[in-house]
Short mmCIF file of C-alpha atoms in Angstrom, two decimals:
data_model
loop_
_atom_site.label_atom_id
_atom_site.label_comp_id
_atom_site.label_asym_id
_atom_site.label_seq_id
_atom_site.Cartn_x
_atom_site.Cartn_y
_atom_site.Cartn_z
CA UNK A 2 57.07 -63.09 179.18
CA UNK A 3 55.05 -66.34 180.57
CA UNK A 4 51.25 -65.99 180.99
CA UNK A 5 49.58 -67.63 183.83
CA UNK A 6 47.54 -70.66 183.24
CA UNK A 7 43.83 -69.43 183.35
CA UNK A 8 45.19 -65.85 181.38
CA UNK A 9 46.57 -68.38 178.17
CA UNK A 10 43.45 -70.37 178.32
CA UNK A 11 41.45 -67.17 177.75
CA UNK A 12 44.07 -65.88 174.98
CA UNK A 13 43.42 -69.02 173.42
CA UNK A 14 39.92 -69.16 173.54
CA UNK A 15 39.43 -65.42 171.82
CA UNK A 16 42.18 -66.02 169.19
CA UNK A 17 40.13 -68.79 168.34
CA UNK A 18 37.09 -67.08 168.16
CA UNK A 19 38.32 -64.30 166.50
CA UNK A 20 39.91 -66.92 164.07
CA UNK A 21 36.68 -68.62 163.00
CA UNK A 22 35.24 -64.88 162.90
CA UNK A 23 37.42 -64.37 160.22
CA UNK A 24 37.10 -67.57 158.47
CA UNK A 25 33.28 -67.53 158.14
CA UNK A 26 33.15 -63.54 157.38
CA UNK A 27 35.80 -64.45 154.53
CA UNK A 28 34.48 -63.44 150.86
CA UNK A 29 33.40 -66.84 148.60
CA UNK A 30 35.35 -67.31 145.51
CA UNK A 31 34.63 -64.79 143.16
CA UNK A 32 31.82 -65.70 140.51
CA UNK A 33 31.60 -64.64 137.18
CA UNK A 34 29.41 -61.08 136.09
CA UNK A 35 27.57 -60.84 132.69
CA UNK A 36 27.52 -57.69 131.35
CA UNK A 37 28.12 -55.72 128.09
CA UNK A 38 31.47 -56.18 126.14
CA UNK A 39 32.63 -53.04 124.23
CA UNK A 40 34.86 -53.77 121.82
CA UNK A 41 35.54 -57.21 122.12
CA UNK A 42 37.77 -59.68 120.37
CA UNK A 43 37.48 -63.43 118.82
CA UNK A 44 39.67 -66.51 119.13
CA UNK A 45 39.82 -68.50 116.64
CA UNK A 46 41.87 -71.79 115.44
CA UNK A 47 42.35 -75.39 115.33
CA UNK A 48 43.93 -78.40 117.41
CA UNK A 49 45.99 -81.34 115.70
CA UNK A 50 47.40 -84.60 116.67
CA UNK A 51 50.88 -84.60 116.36
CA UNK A 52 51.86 -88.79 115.82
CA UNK A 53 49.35 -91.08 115.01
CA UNK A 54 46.92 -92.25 117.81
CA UNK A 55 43.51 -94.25 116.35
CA UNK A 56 41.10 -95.82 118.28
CA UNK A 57 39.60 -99.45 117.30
CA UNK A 58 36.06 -99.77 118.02
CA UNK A 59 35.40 -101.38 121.22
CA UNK A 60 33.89 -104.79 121.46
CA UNK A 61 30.73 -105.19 123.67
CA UNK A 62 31.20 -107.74 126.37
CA UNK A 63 27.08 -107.76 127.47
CA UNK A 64 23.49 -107.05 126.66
CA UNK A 65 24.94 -107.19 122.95
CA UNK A 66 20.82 -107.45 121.67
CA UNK A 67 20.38 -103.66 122.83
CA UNK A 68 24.22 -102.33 123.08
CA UNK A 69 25.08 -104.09 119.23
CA UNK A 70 28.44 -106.47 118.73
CA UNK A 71 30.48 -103.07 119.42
CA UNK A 72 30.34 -99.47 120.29
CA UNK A 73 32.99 -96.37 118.89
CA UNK A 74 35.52 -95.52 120.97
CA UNK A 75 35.31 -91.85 121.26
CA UNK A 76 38.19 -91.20 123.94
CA UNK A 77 40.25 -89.84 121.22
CA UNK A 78 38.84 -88.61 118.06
CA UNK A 79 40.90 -88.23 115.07
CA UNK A 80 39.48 -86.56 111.59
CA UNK A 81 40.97 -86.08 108.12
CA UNK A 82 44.90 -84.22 108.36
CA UNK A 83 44.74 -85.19 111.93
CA UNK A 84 42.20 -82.98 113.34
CA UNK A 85 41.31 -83.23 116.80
CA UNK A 86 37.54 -83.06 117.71
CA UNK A 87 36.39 -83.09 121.31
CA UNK A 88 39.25 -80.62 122.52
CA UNK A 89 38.22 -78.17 125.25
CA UNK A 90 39.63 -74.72 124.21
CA UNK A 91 39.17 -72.36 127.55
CA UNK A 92 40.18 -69.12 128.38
CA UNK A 93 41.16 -68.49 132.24
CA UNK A 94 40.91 -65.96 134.40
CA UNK A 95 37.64 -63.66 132.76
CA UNK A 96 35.40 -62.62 135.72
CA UNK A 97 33.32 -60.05 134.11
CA UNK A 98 32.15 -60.48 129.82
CA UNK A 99 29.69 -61.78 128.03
CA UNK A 100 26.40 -63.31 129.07
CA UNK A 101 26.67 -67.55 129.49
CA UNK A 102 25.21 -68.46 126.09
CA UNK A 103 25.59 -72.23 127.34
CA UNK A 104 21.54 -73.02 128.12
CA UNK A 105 20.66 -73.28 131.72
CA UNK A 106 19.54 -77.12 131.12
CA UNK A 107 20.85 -79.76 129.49
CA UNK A 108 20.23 -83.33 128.28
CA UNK A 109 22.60 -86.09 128.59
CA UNK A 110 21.76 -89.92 126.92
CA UNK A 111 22.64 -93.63 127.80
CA UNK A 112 22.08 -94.84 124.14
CA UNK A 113 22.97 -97.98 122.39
CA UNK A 114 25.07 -98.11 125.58
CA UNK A 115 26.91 -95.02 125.03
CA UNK A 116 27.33 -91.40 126.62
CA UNK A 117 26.10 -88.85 124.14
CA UNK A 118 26.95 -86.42 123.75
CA UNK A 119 30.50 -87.70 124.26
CA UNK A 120 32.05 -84.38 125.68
CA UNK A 121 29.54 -81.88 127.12
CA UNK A 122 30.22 -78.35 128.20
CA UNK A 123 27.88 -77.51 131.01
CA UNK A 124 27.35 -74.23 133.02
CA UNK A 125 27.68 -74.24 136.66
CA UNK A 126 24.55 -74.73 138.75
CA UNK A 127 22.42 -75.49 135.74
CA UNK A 128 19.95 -78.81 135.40
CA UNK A 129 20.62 -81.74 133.59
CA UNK A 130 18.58 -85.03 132.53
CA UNK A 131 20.43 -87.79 132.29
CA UNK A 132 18.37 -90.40 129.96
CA UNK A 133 18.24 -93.90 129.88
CA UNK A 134 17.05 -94.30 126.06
CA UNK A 135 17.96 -98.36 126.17
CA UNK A 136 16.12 -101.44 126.68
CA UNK A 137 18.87 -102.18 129.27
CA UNK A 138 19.66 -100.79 132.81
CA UNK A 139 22.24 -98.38 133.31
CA UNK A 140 23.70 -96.37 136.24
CA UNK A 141 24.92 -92.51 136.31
CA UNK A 142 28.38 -92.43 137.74
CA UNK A 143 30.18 -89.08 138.24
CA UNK A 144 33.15 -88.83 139.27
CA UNK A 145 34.75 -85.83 140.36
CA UNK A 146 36.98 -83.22 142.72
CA UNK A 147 33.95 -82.37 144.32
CA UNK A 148 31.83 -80.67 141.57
CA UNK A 149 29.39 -83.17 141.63
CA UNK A 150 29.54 -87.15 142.62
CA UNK A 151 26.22 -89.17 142.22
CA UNK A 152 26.03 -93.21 141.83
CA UNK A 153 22.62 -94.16 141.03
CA UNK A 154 20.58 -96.85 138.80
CA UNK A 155 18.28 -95.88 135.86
CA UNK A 156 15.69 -98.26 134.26
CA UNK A 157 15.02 -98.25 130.92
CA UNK A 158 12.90 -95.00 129.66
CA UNK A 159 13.77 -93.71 133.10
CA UNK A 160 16.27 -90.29 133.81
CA UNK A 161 18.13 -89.00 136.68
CA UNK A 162 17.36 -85.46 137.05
CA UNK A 163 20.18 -83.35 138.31
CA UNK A 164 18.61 -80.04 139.90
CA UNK A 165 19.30 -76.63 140.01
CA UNK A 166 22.13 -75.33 141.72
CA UNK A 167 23.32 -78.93 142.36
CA UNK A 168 26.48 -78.10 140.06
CA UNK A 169 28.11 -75.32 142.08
CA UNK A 170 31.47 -74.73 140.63
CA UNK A 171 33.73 -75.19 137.75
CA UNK A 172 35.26 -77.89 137.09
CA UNK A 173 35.73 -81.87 135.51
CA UNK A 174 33.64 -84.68 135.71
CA UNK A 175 33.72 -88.15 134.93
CA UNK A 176 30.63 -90.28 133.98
CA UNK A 177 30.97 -93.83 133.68
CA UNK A 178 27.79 -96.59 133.57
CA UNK A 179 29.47 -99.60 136.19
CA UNK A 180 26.84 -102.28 134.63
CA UNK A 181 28.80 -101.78 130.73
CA UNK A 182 32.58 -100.99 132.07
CA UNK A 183 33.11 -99.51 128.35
CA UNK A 184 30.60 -96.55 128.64
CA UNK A 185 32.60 -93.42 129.83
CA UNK A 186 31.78 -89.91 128.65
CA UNK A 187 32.41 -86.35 130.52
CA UNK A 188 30.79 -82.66 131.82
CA UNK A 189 33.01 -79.74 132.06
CA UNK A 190 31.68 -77.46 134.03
CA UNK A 191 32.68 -73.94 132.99
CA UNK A 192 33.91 -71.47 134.63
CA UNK A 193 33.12 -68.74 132.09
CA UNK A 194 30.88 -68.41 129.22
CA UNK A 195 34.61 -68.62 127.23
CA UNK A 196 34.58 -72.15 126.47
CA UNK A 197 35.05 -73.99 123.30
CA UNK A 198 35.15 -77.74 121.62
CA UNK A 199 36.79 -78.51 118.78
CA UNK A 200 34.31 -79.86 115.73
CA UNK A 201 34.81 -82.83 113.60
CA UNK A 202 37.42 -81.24 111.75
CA UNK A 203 39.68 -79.51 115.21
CA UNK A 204 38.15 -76.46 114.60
CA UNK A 205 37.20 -73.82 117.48
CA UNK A 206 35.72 -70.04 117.63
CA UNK A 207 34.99 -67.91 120.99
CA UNK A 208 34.08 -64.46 120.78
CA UNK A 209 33.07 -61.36 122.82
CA UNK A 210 36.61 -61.60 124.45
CA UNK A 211 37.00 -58.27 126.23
CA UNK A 212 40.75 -57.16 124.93
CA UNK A 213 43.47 -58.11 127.34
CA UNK A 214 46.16 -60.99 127.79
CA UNK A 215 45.25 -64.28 128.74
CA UNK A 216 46.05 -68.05 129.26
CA UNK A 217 44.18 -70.56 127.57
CA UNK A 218 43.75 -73.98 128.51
CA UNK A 219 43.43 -76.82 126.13
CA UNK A 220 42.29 -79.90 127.78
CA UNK A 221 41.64 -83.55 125.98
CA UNK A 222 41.04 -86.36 127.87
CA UNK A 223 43.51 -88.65 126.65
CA UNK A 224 46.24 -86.54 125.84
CA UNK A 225 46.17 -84.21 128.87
CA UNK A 226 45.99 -80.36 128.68
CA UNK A 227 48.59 -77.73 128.11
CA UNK A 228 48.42 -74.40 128.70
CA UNK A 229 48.63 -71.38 125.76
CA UNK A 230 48.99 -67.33 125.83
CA UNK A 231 47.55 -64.90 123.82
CA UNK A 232 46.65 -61.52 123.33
CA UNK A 233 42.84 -60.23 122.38
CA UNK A 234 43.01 -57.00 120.89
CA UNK A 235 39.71 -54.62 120.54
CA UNK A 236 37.29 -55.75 117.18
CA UNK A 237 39.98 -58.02 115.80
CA UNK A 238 40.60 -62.03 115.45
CA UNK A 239 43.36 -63.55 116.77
CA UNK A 240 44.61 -67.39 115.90
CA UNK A 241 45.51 -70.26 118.10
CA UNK A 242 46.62 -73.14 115.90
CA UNK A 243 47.60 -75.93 118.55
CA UNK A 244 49.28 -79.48 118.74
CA UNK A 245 48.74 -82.35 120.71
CA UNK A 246 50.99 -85.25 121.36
CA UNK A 247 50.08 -88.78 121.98
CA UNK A 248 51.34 -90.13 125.36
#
């Protein structure tokens, strides 16, 4: 069956209106709830390198009078029995737990031209100072898949202030300083309060897991990320002893 010209144009129009109807009446992405676990579980464990993977410290090129002669290398992390520290341990998939006991602002430092903390878990739409706690200029450069991007200067004893709500989703983000090419450090963004990293000696704990089966992700940012399974049962403690590989 053929439709006459002015007939199709008016199909058209109301499919597409009915369309972006749909599109903008569409739920938003779930978020997470806080509420009262009953029962709940713990994960517990450690992460290991498996081969050998050290880092040299890395010599500074500039401003050596406020940065020093040269600055650890932190992208990889490797204690005693080859423990991994900095190793994000989360679990995927929980919509409704715990409440966040990450705080709802946070403090992040340019000092002796490094990124410290290192690795920082953050919670989605909280604040965050960044610090400039150097003689020496520096600039705040996130990177990211759209969680947050920013490229901006800060003087000595100066901060960029990241405001509320600015962070809106989950997610991983880059920071680099562009005026000292060896600064790097990272935010990850939850995306539920069920987020670990790994101490000085590889060693992780969440708890308040409500029972269930889950995947968890293990993400380091040299080595990439692999993905686990496990099963939280009601009041007990269940183990996730992991290996990494060097690439």
């Amino acid at each position: 069956m053929s439709f006459p010209s002015m007939q199709f144009k008016t199909l058209s129009v109301l499919v597409s209106l009915l369309l972006a109807g749909a599109l903008s009446t569409a739920p938003a992405m779930a978020s997470y709830t806080e509420g009262a676990v009953s029962n709940g579980g713990s994960l517990k464990g450690s992460v290991k390198l498996s081969g050998s993977g050290a880092n040299a410290n890395i010599k500074v090129t500039k401003d050596q009078a406020a940065c020093g002669d040269s600055v650890s290398n932190d992208t990889l992390v490797v204690g005693k029995g080859n423990t991994l520290a900095n190793v994000i341990v989360e679990i995927q998939g929980i919509s409704k737990g715990k409440k966040w006991d990450l705080p709802a602002k946070f403090t992040y430092d340019q000092k002796k031209c490094a990124f410290a903390p290192h690795v920082m878990i953050i919670r989605p739409k909280a604040e965050v100072e960044v610090k400039n706690s150097d003689s020496v200029k520096h600039n705040v450069h996130t990177i990211s898949k759209g969680v947050f991007n920013v490229n901006k200067t800060v003087a000595p004893g100066k901060s960029l202030k990241v405001k509320k709500n600015k962070i809106k989703k989950s997610g991983t983000v880059k920071v680099v300083c562009d005026l000292h090419s060896w600064m790097g450090g990272w935010w990850i963004v939850a995306e539920n309060p069920y987020i670990a990293m790994t101490d000085a000696s590889g060693n992780f704990e969440i708890k308040d897991i409500p029972p269930g089966k889950y995947k968890v992700r293990l993400w380091q940012e040299k080595l990439g990320e692999q993905i686990q399974e496990v099963e939280i049962k009601g009041g007990a403690a269940a183990t996730l002893n992991a290996s990494m590989a060097a690439k």
